[in-house]
């Protein structure tokens, strides 16, 4: 794709990432091996195309222009212009982003799983992305972040260090990772992933990594650092905490109408939270200000071309007028191609003519009717995504135990009354089911609307004790009365009845009312619930079945809009709520006694409602933190199982439910505050969320199907087979076996007589892991074992060869060309062959978790 009227280069519309730097005001492609590295003096244009269910085209397109802190105004202007031209060439389908160094959006950061590296200089200074001598390097990288990692080149001095971050001393042939004493495991792991990425992508796997976790245990590595940085004087600084926007700030959304009047630009505030979609008119452009954290520009389909072109300019002007930071993110969105992040800022976002993934239709309004969809529960284990969509852990055929909280203790409930819940009580429901031959548990905490605070607290405390009795493996679900999740309905087999008040205790303090009215919703045993409503005519609804229980008779009132299946389920419930004779009456044929019992006739909801479809909500994953006293969440875009770190508490928002995933190594404070964090998230959500949304506590290693189904290719063995930070560190090589090495640093020779390095890993082929040995034994290079014994500096290997796919695929070790590493066959494919075979670039492939790489290599005959 190229545009004759512009300076756009030819651009492929393919899945994946494409990056250009701005050189002499032109777009110049960046080599794939340099993706993730940005010069501070330059500007870049980034195009990302991914598969997406949320668009009619089946793909989501994002366009970014990135501004280095030392780039010129001309380069910034050129980058913005190219993004506008690209948007036009792609016919308005992309979401456009303005990114400023050090303040990139979460979407941008998600493209670079191993982190972003900022290099000093730029094109104007004569720097290039691919250096001819990739070992002639001496730099210090300051690595920050847990979920989104960035590494900034800083001065080669101890003054650059602090106690809380990771620093990487890159000496070309040797990478030394220095971990601050206050670093978390996740920060160390991300630092190591970045070091390995530099080793593999920039050095062809021919560099060594040394790690300093504790300076006292690594005297030899510290000696090398001192030779480069000099002696350290004085104490290290404390880490400076990141300045992140908290959720309260992000919730402060304001919508502005932007238009021209008498050659003047007018910005008029028209609404604050909660925003509704009907505020956006197709003829106009709008600015949505998310508390100064991010600025969105929405461009209506029928707005004029000049207004569309001026989107970025107006947003920058708005930022200046408001006194916001120049680094504030800007996202420009076209009418009909809105991003998931933009949509979630509105109370409701509806798409006309969009079908749901499983045929579920949502409706708008207080008395909305939901079309129930029958699904095959036998598919749940084979298709975990179905379990997630349907909110079902299993087929609801497991065992149930129910306790009521009485005098702050657990009191067993008579099994004959299972499914009957009273608004004045709290209950614990333990559901046990078998999976892969072993029991799994779901523990529901049902909180009545009229239960006391003491009872609600006691319910939570008893849940913890009950969980401990079951090996701390139960999934805990907080259920607010009236907001029972799908699986909760299913386990009671159509007999779930919610009484507004009262108690199920033997000694009841108040007599039961003589007249009760229940609204019954559901078409089968899996989805039926009866809810007590005020016994008056205004509670009726033509779309449903109601049970009116009196001392003489029980009426089944069938509204005109109800189905035969709904009437059958109501009959089953009627036998539980009343032992009196059952009288079925149709709407419009009620006897006088019926209205008399309800206190007389009154208007009620009777129209058949038009059903509008709400777009499918895209699940979102966040890292939660409130240790600083401010509630801060970091979103992980395009998430996968690899993003769940052992020392984290993560929040997964699927709209109908909030999951809290608790890692085994997470700190006690964040574990204890997890549910409070989830409540705070709902309270501060810009869309004005329902505070009664179910909150589900999931522990690492005990994830149910309705959680794992939201993740692509969930690996149930990851927690047992996956490598911890210590295991990753040890896999670099048997460090204890290494006795001597020579390092040439600016003519400073540290010979075997002066230095015994015990913590520089992976430098002896005899002791390295197979992963590392493979990089040392190419026929075009001397092994590191040899270089260490003869006292000479490292031998720099030549570039690897490229072979055709026929030479590499489905070949044994003996059949491969000489010098080809059998564990890295894919590495020798041409870029074109690689993309055709794997459907992605080498850069994207090596960003993936190791186990995913192995799986894909097996499928393609390159393992």
PDB file of N, CA and C in Angstrom, residues 530-562:
ATOM      1  N   UNK A 530     -36.171 -17.573  41.701  1.00  0.00           N
ATOM      2  CA  UNK A 530     -37.394 -16.881  42.141  1.00  0.00           C
ATOM      3  C   UNK A 530     -36.987 -15.832  43.172  1.00  0.00           C
ATOM      4  N   UNK A 531     -37.412 -14.597  42.965  1.00  0.00           N
ATOM      5  CA  UNK A 531     -37.033 -13.498  43.862  1.00  0.00           C
ATOM      6  C   UNK A 531     -38.283 -12.854  44.442  1.00  0.00           C
ATOM      7  N   UNK A 532     -38.317 -12.706  45.761  1.00  0.00           N
ATOM      8  CA  UNK A 532     -39.463 -12.046  46.391  1.00  0.00           C
ATOM      9  C   UNK A 532     -39.427 -10.556  46.084  1.00  0.00           C
ATOM     10  N   UNK A 533     -40.578 -10.018  45.683  1.00  0.00           N
ATOM     11  CA  UNK A 533     -40.728  -8.581  45.379  1.00  0.00           C
ATOM     12  C   UNK A 533     -41.889  -8.040  46.209  1.00  0.00           C
ATOM     13  N   UNK A 534     -42.018  -6.705  46.347  1.00  0.00           N
ATOM     14  CA  UNK A 534     -43.141  -6.160  47.133  1.00  0.00           C
ATOM     15  C   UNK A 534     -44.486  -6.669  46.611  1.00  0.00           C
ATOM     16  N   UNK A 535     -45.364  -7.100  47.524  1.00  0.00           N
ATOM     17  CA  UNK A 535     -46.651  -7.692  47.142  1.00  0.00           C
ATOM     18  C   UNK A 535     -47.644  -6.603  46.761  1.00  0.00           C
ATOM     19  N   UNK A 536     -47.391  -5.997  45.616  1.00  0.00           N
ATOM     20  CA  UNK A 536     -48.330  -4.993  45.083  1.00  0.00           C
ATOM     21  C   UNK A 536     -48.341  -5.089  43.557  1.00  0.00           C
ATOM     22  N   UNK A 537     -49.399  -4.594  42.947  1.00  0.00           N
ATOM     23  CA  UNK A 537     -49.606  -4.763  41.505  1.00  0.00           C
ATOM     24  C   UNK A 537     -48.488  -4.132  40.673  1.00  0.00           C
ATOM     25  N   UNK A 538     -47.902  -3.035  41.161  1.00  0.00           N
ATOM     26  CA  UNK A 538     -46.873  -2.329  40.383  1.00  0.00           C
ATOM     27  C   UNK A 538     -45.594  -3.167  40.199  1.00  0.00           C
ATOM     28  N   UNK A 539     -45.462  -4.267  40.955  1.00  0.00           N
ATOM     29  CA  UNK A 539     -44.284  -5.133  40.826  1.00  0.00           C
ATOM     30  C   UNK A 539     -44.384  -6.068  39.622  1.00  0.00           C
ATOM     31  N   UNK A 540     -45.600  -6.251  39.076  1.00  0.00           N
ATOM     32  CA  UNK A 540     -45.791  -7.197  37.975  1.00  0.00           C
ATOM     33  C   UNK A 540     -45.085  -6.716  36.709  1.00  0.00           C
ATOM     34  N   UNK A 541     -44.832  -7.676  35.807  1.00  0.00           N
ATOM     35  CA  UNK A 541     -44.168  -7.386  34.534  1.00  0.00           C
ATOM     36  C   UNK A 541     -44.690  -8.382  33.510  1.00  0.00           C
ATOM     37  N   UNK A 542     -45.200  -7.889  32.390  1.00  0.00           N
ATOM     38  CA  UNK A 542     -45.838  -8.747  31.382  1.00  0.00           C
ATOM     39  C   UNK A 542     -44.903  -9.782  30.777  1.00  0.00           C
ATOM     40  N   UNK A 543     -43.629  -9.614  30.943  1.00  0.00           N
ATOM     41  CA  UNK A 543     -42.667 -10.531  30.318  1.00  0.00           C
ATOM     42  C   UNK A 543     -42.363 -11.762  31.176  1.00  0.00           C
ATOM     43  N   UNK A 544     -42.878 -11.813  32.426  1.00  0.00           N
ATOM     44  CA  UNK A 544     -42.469 -12.865  33.357  1.00  0.00           C
ATOM     45  C   UNK A 544     -43.651 -13.596  33.981  1.00  0.00           C
ATOM     46  N   UNK A 545     -43.290 -14.630  34.759  1.00  0.00           N
ATOM     47  CA  UNK A 545     -44.267 -15.377  35.559  1.00  0.00           C
ATOM     48  C   UNK A 545     -44.104 -14.954  37.018  1.00  0.00           C
ATOM     49  N   UNK A 546     -45.211 -14.774  37.738  1.00  0.00           N
ATOM     50  CA  UNK A 546     -45.179 -14.393  39.160  1.00  0.00           C
ATOM     51  C   UNK A 546     -45.988 -15.392  39.974  1.00  0.00           C
ATOM     52  N   UNK A 547     -45.525 -15.650  41.201  1.00  0.00           N
ATOM     53  CA  UNK A 547     -46.247 -16.494  42.147  1.00  0.00           C
ATOM     54  C   UNK A 547     -46.785 -15.607  43.257  1.00  0.00           C
ATOM     55  N   UNK A 548     -48.091 -15.630  43.490  1.00  0.00           N
ATOM     56  CA  UNK A 548     -48.701 -14.875  44.581  1.00  0.00           C
ATOM     57  C   UNK A 548     -49.196 -15.883  45.622  1.00  0.00           C
ATOM     58  N   UNK A 549     -48.518 -15.968  46.766  1.00  0.00           N
ATOM     59  CA  UNK A 549     -48.845 -16.954  47.816  1.00  0.00           C
ATOM     60  C   UNK A 549     -49.660 -16.288  48.913  1.00  0.00           C
ATOM     61  N   UNK A 550     -50.873 -16.793  49.143  1.00  0.00           N
ATOM     62  CA  UNK A 550     -51.707 -16.294  50.238  1.00  0.00           C
ATOM     63  C   UNK A 550     -51.992 -17.469  51.178  1.00  0.00           C
ATOM     64  N   UNK A 551     -52.750 -17.205  52.259  1.00  0.00           N
ATOM     65  CA  UNK A 551     -53.074 -18.283  53.205  1.00  0.00           C
ATOM     66  C   UNK A 551     -54.073 -19.278  52.631  1.00  0.00           C
ATOM     67  N   UNK A 552     -54.766 -18.868  51.543  1.00  0.00           N
ATOM     68  CA  UNK A 552     -55.791 -19.747  50.973  1.00  0.00           C
ATOM     69  C   UNK A 552     -55.345 -20.447  49.684  1.00  0.00           C
ATOM     70  N   UNK A 553     -54.565 -19.728  48.864  1.00  0.00           N
ATOM     71  CA  UNK A 553     -54.285 -20.234  47.518  1.00  0.00           C
ATOM     72  C   UNK A 553     -52.937 -19.686  47.033  1.00  0.00           C
ATOM     73  N   UNK A 554     -52.359 -20.346  46.015  1.00  0.00           N
ATOM     74  CA  UNK A 554     -51.141 -19.822  45.381  1.00  0.00           C
ATOM     75  C   UNK A 554     -51.427 -19.621  43.894  1.00  0.00           C
ATOM     76  N   UNK A 555     -51.398 -18.351  43.453  1.00  0.00           N
ATOM     77  CA  UNK A 555     -51.664 -18.030  42.038  1.00  0.00           C
ATOM     78  C   UNK A 555     -50.362 -18.082  41.229  1.00  0.00           C
ATOM     79  N   UNK A 556     -50.429 -18.707  40.041  1.00  0.00           N
ATOM     80  CA  UNK A 556     -49.342 -18.603  39.049  1.00  0.00           C
ATOM     81  C   UNK A 556     -49.816 -17.627  37.986  1.00  0.00           C
ATOM     82  N   UNK A 557     -49.324 -16.405  38.045  1.00  0.00           N
ATOM     83  CA  UNK A 557     -49.751 -15.353  37.106  1.00  0.00           C
ATOM     84  C   UNK A 557     -48.788 -15.354  35.915  1.00  0.00           C
ATOM     85  N   UNK A 558     -49.308 -15.596  34.723  1.00  0.00           N
ATOM     86  CA  UNK A 558     -48.463 -15.714  33.523  1.00  0.00           C
ATOM     87  C   UNK A 558     -48.626 -14.481  32.643  1.00  0.00           C
ATOM     88  N   UNK A 559     -47.580 -13.685  32.571  1.00  0.00           N
ATOM     89  CA  UNK A 559     -47.611 -12.507  31.708  1.00  0.00           C
ATOM     90  C   UNK A 559     -47.658 -12.888  30.242  1.00  0.00           C
ATOM     91  N   UNK A 560     -48.156 -11.959  29.404  1.00  0.00           N
ATOM     92  CA  UNK A 560     -48.340 -12.244  27.972  1.00  0.00           C
ATOM     93  C   UNK A 560     -47.020 -12.571  27.266  1.00  0.00           C
ATOM     94  N   UNK A 561     -45.905 -12.061  27.802  1.00  0.00           N
ATOM     95  CA  UNK A 561     -44.608 -12.248  27.124  1.00  0.00           C
ATOM     96  C   UNK A 561     -43.821 -13.446  27.604  1.00  0.00           C
ATOM     97  N   UNK A 562     -44.377 -14.235  28.553  1.00  0.00           N
ATOM     98  CA  UNK A 562     -43.593 -15.360  29.083  1.00  0.00           C
ATOM     99  C   UNK A 562     -43.704 -16.572  28.160  1.00  0.00           C
TER     100      UNK A 562
END
